[in-house]
PDB file of C-alpha atoms in Angstrom:
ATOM      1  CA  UNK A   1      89.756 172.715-141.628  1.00 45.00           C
ATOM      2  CA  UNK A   2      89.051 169.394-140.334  1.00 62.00           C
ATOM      3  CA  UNK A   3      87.361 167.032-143.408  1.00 74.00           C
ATOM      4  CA  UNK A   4      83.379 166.438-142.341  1.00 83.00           C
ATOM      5  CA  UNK A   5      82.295 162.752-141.052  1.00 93.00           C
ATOM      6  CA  UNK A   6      80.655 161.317-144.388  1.00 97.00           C
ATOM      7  CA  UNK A   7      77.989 158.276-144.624  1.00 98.00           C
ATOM      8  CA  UNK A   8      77.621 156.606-147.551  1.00 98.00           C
ATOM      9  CA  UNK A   9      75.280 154.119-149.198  1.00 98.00           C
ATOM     10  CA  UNK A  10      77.301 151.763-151.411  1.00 98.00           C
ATOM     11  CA  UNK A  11      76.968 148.382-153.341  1.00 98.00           C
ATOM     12  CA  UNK A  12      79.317 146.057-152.846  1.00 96.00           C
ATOM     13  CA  UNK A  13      79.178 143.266-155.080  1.00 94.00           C
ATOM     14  CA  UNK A  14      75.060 142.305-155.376  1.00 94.00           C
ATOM     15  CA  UNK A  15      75.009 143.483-151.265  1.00 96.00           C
ATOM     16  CA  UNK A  16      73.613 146.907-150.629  1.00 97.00           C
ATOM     17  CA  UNK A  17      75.837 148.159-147.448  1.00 98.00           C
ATOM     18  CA  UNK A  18      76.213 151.722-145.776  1.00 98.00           C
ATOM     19  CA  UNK A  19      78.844 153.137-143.636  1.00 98.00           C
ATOM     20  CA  UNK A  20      81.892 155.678-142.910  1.00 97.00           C
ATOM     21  CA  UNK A  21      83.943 157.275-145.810  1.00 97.00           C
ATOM     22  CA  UNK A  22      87.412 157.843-144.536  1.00 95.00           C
ATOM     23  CA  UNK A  23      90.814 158.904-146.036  1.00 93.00           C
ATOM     24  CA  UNK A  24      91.842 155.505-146.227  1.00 92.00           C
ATOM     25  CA  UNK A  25      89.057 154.498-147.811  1.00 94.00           C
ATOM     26  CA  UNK A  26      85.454 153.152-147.096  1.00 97.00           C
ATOM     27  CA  UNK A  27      83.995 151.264-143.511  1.00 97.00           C
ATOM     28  CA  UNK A  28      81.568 148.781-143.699  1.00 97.00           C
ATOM     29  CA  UNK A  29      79.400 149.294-140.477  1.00 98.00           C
ATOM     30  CA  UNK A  30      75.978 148.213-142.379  1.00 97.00           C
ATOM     31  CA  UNK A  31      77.088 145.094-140.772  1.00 96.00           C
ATOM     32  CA  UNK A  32      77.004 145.915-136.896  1.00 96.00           C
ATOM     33  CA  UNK A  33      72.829 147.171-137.053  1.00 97.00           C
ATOM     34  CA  UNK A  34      71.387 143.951-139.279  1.00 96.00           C
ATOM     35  CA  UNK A  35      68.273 145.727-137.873  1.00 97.00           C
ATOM     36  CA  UNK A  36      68.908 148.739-140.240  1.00 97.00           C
ATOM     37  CA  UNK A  37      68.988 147.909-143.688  1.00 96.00           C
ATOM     38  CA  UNK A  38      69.461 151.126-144.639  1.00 97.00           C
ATOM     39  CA  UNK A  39      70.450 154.570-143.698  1.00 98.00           C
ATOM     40  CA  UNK A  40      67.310 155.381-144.744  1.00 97.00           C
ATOM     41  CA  UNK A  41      66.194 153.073-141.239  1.00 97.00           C
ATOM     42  CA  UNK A  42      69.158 154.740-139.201  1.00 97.00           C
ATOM     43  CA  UNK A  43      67.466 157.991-140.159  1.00 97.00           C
ATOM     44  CA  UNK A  44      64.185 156.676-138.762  1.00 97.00           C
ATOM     45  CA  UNK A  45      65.326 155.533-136.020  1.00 96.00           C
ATOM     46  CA  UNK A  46      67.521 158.489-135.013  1.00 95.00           C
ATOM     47  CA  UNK A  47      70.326 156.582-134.842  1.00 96.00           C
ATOM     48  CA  UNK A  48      73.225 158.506-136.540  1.00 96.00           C
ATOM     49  CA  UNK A  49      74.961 158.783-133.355  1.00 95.00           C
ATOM     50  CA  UNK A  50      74.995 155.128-132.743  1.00 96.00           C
ATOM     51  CA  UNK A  51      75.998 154.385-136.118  1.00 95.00           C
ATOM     52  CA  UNK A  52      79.224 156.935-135.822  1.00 94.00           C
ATOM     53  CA  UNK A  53      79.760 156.039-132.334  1.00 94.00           C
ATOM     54  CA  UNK A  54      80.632 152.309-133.517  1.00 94.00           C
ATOM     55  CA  UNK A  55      83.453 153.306-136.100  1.00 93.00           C
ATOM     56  CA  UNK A  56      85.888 151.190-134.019  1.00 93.00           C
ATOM     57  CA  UNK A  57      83.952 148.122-135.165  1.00 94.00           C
ATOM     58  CA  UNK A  58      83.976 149.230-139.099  1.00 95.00           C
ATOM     59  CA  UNK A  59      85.001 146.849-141.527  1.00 96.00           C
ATOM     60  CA  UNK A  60      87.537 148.257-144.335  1.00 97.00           C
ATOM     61  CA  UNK A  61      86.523 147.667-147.990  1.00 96.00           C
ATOM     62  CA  UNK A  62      88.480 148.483-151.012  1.00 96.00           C
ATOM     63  CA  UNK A  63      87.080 151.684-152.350  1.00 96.00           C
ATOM     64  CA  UNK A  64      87.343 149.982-155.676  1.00 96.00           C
ATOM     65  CA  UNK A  65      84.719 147.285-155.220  1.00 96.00           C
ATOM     66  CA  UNK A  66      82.182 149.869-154.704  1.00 97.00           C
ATOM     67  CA  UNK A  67      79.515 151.087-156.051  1.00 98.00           C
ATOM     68  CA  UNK A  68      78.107 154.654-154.668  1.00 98.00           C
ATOM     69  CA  UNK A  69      74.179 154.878-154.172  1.00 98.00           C
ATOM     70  CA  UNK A  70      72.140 157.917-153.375  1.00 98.00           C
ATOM     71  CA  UNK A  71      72.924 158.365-150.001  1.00 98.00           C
ATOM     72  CA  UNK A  72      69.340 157.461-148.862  1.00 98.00           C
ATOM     73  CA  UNK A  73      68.637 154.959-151.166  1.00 97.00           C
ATOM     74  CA  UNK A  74      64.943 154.700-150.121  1.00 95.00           C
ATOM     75  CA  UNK A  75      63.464 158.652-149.635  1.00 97.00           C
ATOM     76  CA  UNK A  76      59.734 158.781-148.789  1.00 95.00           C
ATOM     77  CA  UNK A  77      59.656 162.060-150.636  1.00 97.00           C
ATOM     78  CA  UNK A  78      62.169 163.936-152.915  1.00 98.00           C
ATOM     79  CA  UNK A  79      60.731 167.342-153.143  1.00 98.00           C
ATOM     80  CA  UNK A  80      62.109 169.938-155.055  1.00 98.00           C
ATOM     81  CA  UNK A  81      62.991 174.044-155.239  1.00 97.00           C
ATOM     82  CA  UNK A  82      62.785 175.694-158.715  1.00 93.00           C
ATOM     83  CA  UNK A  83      63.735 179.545-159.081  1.00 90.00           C
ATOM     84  CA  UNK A  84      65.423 179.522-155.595  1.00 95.00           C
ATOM     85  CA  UNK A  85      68.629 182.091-156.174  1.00 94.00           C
ATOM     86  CA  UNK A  86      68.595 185.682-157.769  1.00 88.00           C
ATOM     87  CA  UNK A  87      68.232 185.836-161.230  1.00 74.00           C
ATOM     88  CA  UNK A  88      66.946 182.734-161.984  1.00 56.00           C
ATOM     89  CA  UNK A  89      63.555 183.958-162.724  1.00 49.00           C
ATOM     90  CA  UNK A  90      65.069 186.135-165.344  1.00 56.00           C
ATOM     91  CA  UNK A  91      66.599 183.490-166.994  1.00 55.00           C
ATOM     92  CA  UNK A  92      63.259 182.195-167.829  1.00 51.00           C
ATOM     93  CA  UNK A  93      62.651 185.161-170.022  1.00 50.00           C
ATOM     94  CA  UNK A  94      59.250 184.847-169.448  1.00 54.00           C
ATOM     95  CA  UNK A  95      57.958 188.291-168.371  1.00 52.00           C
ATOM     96  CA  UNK A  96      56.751 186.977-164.877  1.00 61.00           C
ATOM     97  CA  UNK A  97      57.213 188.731-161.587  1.00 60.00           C
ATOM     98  CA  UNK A  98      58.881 186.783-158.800  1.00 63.00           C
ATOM     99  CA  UNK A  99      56.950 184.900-156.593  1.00 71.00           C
ATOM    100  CA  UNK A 100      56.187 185.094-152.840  1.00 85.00           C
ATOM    101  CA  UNK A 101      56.505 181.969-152.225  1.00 93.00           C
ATOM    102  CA  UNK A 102      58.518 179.028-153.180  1.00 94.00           C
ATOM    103  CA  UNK A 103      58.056 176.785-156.370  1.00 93.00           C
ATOM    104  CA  UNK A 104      57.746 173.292-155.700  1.00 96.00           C
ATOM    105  CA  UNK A 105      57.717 170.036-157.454  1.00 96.00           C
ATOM    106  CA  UNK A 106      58.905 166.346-156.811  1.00 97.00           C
ATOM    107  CA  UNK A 107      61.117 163.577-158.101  1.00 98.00           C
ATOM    108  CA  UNK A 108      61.407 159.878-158.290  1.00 98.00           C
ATOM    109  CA  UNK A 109      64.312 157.774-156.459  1.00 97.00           C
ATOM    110  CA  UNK A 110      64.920 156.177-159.614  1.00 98.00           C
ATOM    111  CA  UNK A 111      65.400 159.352-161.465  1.00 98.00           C
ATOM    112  CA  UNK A 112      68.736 159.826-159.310  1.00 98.00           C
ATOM    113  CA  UNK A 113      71.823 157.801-158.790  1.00 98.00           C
ATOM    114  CA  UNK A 114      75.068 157.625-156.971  1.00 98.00           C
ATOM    115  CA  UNK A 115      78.520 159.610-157.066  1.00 98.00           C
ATOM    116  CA  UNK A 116      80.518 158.048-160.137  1.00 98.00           C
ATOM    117  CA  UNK A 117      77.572 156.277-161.751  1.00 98.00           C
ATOM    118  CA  UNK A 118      76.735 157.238-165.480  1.00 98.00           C
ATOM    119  CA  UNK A 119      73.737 159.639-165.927  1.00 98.00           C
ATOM    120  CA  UNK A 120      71.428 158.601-168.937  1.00 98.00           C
ATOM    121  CA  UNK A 121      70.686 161.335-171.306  1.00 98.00           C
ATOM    122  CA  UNK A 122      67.390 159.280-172.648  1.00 98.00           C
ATOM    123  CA  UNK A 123      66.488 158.863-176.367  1.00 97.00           C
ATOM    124  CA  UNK A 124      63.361 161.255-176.211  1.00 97.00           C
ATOM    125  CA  UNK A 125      65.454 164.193-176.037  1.00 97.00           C
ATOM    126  CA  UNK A 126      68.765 165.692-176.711  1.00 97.00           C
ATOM    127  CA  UNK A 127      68.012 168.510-174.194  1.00 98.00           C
ATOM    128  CA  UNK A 128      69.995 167.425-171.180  1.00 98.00           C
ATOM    129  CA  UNK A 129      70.571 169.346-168.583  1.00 98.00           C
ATOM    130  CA  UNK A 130      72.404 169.749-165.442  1.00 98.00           C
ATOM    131  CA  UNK A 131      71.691 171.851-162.190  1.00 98.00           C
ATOM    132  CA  UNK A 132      73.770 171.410-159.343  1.00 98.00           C
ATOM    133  CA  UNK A 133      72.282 171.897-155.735  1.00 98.00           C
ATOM    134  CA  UNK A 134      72.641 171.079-152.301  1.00 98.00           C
ATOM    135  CA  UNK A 135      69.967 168.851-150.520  1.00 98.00           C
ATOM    136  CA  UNK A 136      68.621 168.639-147.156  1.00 98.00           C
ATOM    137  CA  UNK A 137      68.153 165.280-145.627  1.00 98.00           C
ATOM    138  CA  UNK A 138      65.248 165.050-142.921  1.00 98.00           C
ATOM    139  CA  UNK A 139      65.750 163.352-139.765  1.00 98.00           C
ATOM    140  CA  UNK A 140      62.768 164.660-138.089  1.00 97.00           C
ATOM    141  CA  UNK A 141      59.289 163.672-138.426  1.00 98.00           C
ATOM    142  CA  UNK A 142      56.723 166.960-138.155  1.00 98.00           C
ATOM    143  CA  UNK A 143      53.821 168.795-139.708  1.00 98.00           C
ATOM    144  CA  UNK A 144      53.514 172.727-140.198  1.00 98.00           C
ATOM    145  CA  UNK A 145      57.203 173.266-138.806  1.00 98.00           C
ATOM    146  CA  UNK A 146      57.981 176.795-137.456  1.00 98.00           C
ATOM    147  CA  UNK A 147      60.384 178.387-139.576  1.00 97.00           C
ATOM    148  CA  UNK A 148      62.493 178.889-136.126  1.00 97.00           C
ATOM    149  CA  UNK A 149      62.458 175.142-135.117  1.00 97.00           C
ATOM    150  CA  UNK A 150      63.116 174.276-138.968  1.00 98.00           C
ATOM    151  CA  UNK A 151      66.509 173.082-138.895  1.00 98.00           C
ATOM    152  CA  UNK A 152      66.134 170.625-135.655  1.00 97.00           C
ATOM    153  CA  UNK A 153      64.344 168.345-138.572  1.00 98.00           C
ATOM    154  CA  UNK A 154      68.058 168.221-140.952  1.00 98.00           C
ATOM    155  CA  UNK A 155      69.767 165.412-140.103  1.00 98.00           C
ATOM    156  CA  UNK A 156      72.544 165.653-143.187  1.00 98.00           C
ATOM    157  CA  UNK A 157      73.661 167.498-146.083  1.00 98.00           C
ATOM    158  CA  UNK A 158      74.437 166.223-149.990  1.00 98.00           C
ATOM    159  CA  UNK A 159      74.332 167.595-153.269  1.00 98.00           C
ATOM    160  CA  UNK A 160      72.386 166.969-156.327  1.00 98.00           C
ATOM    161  CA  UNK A 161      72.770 167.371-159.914  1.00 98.00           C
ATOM    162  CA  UNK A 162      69.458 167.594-160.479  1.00 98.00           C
ATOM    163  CA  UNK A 163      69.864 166.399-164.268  1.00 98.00           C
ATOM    164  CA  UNK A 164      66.721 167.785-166.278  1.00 98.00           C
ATOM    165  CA  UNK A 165      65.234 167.139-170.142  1.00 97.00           C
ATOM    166  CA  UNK A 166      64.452 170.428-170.939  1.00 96.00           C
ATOM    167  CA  UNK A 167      61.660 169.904-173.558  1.00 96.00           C
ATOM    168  CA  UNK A 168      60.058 168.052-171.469  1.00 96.00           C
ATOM    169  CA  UNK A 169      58.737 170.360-168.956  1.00 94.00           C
ATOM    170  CA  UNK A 170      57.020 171.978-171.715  1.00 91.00           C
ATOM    171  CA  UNK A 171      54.874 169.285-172.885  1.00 91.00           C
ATOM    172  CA  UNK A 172      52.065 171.094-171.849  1.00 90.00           C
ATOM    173  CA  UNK A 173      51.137 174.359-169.547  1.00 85.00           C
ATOM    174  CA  UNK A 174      51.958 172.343-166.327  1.00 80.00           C
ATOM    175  CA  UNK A 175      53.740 169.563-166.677  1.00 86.00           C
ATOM    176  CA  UNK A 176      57.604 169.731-165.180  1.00 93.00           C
ATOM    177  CA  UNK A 177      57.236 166.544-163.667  1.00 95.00           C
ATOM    178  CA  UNK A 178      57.889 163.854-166.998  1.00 96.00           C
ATOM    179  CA  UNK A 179      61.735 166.262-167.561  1.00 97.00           C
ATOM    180  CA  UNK A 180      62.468 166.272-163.935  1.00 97.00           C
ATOM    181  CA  UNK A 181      62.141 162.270-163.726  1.00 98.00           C
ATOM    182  CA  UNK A 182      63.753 160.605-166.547  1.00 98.00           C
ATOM    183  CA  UNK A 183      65.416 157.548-165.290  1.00 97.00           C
ATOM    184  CA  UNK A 184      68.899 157.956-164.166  1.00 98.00           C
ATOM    185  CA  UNK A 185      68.983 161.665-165.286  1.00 98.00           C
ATOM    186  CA  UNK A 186      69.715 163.056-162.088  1.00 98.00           C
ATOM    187  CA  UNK A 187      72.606 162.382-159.625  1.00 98.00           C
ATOM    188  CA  UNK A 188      73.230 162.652-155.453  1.00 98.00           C
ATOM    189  CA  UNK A 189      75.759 162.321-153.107  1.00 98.00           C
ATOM    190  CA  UNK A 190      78.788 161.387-153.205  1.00 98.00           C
ATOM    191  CA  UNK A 191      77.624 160.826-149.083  1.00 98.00           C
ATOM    192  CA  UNK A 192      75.677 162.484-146.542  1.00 98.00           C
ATOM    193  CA  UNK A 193      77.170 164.904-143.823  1.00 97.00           C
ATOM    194  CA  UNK A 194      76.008 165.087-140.710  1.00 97.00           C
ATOM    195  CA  UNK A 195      74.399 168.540-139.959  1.00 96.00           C
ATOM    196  CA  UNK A 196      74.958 170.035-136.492  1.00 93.00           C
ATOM    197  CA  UNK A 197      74.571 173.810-137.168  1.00 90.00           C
ATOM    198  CA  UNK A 198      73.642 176.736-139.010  1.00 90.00           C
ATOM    199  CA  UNK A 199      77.055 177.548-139.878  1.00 91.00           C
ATOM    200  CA  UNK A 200      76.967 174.444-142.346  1.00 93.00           C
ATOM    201  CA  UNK A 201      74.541 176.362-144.633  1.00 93.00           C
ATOM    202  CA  UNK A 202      74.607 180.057-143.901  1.00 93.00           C
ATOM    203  CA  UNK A 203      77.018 180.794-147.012  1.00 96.00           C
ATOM    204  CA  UNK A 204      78.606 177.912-148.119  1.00 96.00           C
ATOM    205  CA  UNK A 205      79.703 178.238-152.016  1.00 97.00           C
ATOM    206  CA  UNK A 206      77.859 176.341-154.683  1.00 98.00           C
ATOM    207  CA  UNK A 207      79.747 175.237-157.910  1.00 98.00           C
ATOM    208  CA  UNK A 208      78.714 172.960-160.435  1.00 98.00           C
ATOM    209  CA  UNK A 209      81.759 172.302-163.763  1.00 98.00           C
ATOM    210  CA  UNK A 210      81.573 170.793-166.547  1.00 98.00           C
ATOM    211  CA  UNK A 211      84.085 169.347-167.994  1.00 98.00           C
ATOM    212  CA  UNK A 212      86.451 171.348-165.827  1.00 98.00           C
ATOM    213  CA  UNK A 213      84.562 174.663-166.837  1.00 98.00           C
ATOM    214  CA  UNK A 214      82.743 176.433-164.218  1.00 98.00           C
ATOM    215  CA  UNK A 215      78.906 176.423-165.285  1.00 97.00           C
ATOM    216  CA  UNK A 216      77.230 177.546-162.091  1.00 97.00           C
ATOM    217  CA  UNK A 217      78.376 179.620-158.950  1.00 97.00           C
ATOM    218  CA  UNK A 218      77.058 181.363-156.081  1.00 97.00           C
ATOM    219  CA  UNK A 219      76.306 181.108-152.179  1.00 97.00           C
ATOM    220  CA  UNK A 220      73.934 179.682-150.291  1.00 97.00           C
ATOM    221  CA  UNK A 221      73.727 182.969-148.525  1.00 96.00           C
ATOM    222  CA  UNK A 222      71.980 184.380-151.460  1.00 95.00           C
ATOM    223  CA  UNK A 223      69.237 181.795-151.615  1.00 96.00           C
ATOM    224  CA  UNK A 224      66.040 183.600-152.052  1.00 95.00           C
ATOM    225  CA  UNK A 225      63.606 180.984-149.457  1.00 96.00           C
ATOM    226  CA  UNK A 226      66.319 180.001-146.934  1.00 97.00           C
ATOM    227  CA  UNK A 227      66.545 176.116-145.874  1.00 97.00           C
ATOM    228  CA  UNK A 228      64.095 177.186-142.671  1.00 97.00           C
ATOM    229  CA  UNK A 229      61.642 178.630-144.753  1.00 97.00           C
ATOM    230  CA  UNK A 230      61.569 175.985-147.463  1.00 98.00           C
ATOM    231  CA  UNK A 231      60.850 173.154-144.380  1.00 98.00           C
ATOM    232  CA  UNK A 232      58.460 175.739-142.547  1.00 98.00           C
ATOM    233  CA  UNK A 233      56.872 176.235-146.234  1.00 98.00           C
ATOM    234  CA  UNK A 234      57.046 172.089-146.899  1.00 98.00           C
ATOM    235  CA  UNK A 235      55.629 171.134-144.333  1.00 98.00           C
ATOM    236  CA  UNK A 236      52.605 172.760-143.890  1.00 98.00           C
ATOM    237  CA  UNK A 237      50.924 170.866-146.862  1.00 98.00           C
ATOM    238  CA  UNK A 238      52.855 167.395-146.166  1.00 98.00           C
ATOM    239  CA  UNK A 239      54.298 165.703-143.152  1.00 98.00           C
ATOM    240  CA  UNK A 240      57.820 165.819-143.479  1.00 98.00           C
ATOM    241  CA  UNK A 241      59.667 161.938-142.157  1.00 98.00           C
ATOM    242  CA  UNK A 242      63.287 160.900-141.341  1.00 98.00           C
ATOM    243  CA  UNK A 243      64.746 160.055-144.732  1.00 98.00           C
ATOM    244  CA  UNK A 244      62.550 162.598-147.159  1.00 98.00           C
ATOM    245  CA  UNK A 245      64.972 164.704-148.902  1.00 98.00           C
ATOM    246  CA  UNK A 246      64.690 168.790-150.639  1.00 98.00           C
ATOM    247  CA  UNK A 247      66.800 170.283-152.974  1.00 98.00           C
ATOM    248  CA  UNK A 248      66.695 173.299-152.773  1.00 98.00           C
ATOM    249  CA  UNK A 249      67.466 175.176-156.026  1.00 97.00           C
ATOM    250  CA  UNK A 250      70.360 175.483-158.369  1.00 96.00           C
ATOM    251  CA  UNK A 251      72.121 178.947-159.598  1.00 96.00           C
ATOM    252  CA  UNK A 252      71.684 180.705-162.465  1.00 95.00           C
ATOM    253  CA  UNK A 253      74.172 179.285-165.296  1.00 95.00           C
ATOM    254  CA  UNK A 254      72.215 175.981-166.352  1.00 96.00           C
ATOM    255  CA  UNK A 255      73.588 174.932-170.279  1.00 96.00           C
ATOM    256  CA  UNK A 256      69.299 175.761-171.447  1.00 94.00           C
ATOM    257  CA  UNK A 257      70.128 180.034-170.304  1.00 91.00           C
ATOM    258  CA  UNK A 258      73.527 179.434-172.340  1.00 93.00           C
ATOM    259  CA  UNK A 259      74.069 181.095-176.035  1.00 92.00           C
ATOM    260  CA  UNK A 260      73.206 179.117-177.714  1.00 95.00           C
ATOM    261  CA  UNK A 261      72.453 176.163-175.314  1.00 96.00           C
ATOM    262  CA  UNK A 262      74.837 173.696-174.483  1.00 97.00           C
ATOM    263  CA  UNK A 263      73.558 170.425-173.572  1.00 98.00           C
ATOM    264  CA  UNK A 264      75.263 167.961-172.236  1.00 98.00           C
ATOM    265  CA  UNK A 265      76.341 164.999-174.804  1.00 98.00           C
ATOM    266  CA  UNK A 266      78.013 161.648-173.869  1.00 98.00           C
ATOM    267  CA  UNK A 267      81.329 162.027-172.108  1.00 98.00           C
ATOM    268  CA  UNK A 268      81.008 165.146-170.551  1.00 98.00           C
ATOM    269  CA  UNK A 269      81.958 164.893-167.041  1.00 98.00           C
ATOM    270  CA  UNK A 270      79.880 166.766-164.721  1.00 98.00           C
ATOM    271  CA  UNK A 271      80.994 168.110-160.988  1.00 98.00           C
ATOM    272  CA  UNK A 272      78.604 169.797-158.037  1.00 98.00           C
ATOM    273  CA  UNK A 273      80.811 170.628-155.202  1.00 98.00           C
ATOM    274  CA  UNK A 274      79.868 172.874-151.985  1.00 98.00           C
ATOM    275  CA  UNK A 275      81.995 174.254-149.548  1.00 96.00           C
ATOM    276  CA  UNK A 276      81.837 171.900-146.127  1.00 96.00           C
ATOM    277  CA  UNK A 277      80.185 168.667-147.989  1.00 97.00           C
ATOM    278  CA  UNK A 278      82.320 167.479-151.054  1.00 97.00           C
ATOM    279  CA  UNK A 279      82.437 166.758-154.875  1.00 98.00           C
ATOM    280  CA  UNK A 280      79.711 164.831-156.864  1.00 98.00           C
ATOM    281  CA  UNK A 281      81.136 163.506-160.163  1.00 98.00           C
ATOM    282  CA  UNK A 282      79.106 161.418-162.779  1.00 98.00           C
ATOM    283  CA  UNK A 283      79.679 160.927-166.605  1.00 98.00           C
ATOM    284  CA  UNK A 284      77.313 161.365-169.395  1.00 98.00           C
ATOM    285  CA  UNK A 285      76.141 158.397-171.315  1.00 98.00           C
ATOM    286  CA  UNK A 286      73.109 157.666-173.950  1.00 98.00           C
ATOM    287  CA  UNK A 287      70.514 155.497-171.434  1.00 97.00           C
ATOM    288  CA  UNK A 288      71.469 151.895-172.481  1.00 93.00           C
ATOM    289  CA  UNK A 289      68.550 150.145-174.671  1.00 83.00           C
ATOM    290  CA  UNK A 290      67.016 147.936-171.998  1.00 74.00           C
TER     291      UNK A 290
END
């Protein structure tokens, strides 16, 4: 199987740059469209094509001077899935009957950084969590999408861990937002791929590890809203722009469902991978005093 093109946001030194991730390392091409700063702006100007058709012109940088960012380093929206594969709304032990319809919620950019980057389990809490889970990027602008013309709008795949302080969505009866958004908590990338086809997402496996153990597993085939109906469902209440991103739910298998819990600590090494898009790795550390 032929390895997927992958774009990637990156620091490099104090420049923010973008381009190609290939075997022999990355390709500056931030360089050749000074009018995009951003893939964010390639995204909004539809001009992925462009971007890959100017490889040739790439720049090679040691993949050691890097820094990974979120792929899209500056999402309009980052909007979320919660209870989105089968028994997950078990896990909350809660009593409730599944829902018709999908639960959503949002996050921060800052709340999320880049492949290899420490995530900050924050002084507040010592419930940190993972939740690996594969996002949608949207290159597409529209309003009340048709669940059939839904994935015209995905421009590019990623993953997120979508790093969550469990307390903290408990603070009171609705409040998920203050545990979803910690700074740092959270983690995407390592790179965006292209998306040309259903194929890409139909059933694509979904593993998050830590520390080498397998935490979470299962298929995207099994998702309970499928990416179409999570974009048909989004965007009826909000316009949906190139660059806004959705995540759209993690497995069952999160360390809060675990007996007894197991949160993650400083050191552990955590790892979402899916079939078709790559591995996101980031290390736990206590956020720094600022």
């Amino acid at each position: 199987m032929n390895r997927p093109l992958r774009l990637a946001s990156w620091h490099h030194g104090s420049a923010a740059e973008y381009g190609l991730i290939t075997d022999n390392g990355p390709l500056r091409l931030s360089h050749c469209f000074p009018q995009w700063q951003t893939l964010g702006k390639v995204l909004a100007q539809n001009g992925i094509d462009t971007l890959l058709a100017a490889a040739e012109r790439g720049e090679p940088i040691d993949p050691e001077a890097i820094r990974f960012d979120i792929p899209v380093p500056d999402p309009g929206k980052i909007i979320c899935v919660g209870v989105n594969y089968p028994a997950r709304n078990e896990e909350y032990a809660d009593n409730a009957t599944a829902h018709s319809r999908p639960s959503i919620f949002v996050r921060f950019p800052g709340s999320l950084t880049g492949h290899e980057q420490p995530i900050f389990r924050p002084p507040e809490s010592e419930q940190f969590d993972y939740e690996g889970e594969i996002a949608l990027i949207i290159g597409r602008s529209g309003r009340r999408i048709p669940a059939a013309q839904a994935l015209n709008h995905v421009a590019a795949l990623s993953l997120c861990n979508e790093g969550t302080i469990r307390d903290w969505l408990r603070h009171a009866k609705f409040n998920v937002t203050p545990g979803k958004n910690f700074d740092k908590s959270g983690s995407m990338g390592p790179w965006m791929v292209p998306f040309h086809d259903q194929e890409q997402l139909s059933d694509i496996a979904l593993t998050t590890r830590v520390n080498g153990e397998v935490r979470q597993a299962d298929r995207t085939g099994r998702m309970l809203f499928k990416p179409a109906a999570l974009i048909a469902y989004i965007s009826s209440f909000t316009r949906l722009r190139p660059g806004d991103i959705i995540l759209t739910g993690t497995p069952t298998g999160a360390g809060a469902r675990l007996q007894p819990p197991e949160w993650l600590k400083p050191g552990d090494i955590v790892e979402v991978e899916a079939e078709g898009i790559g591995v996101l790795r980031n290390q736990v550390k206590d956020e720094p005093n600022p």
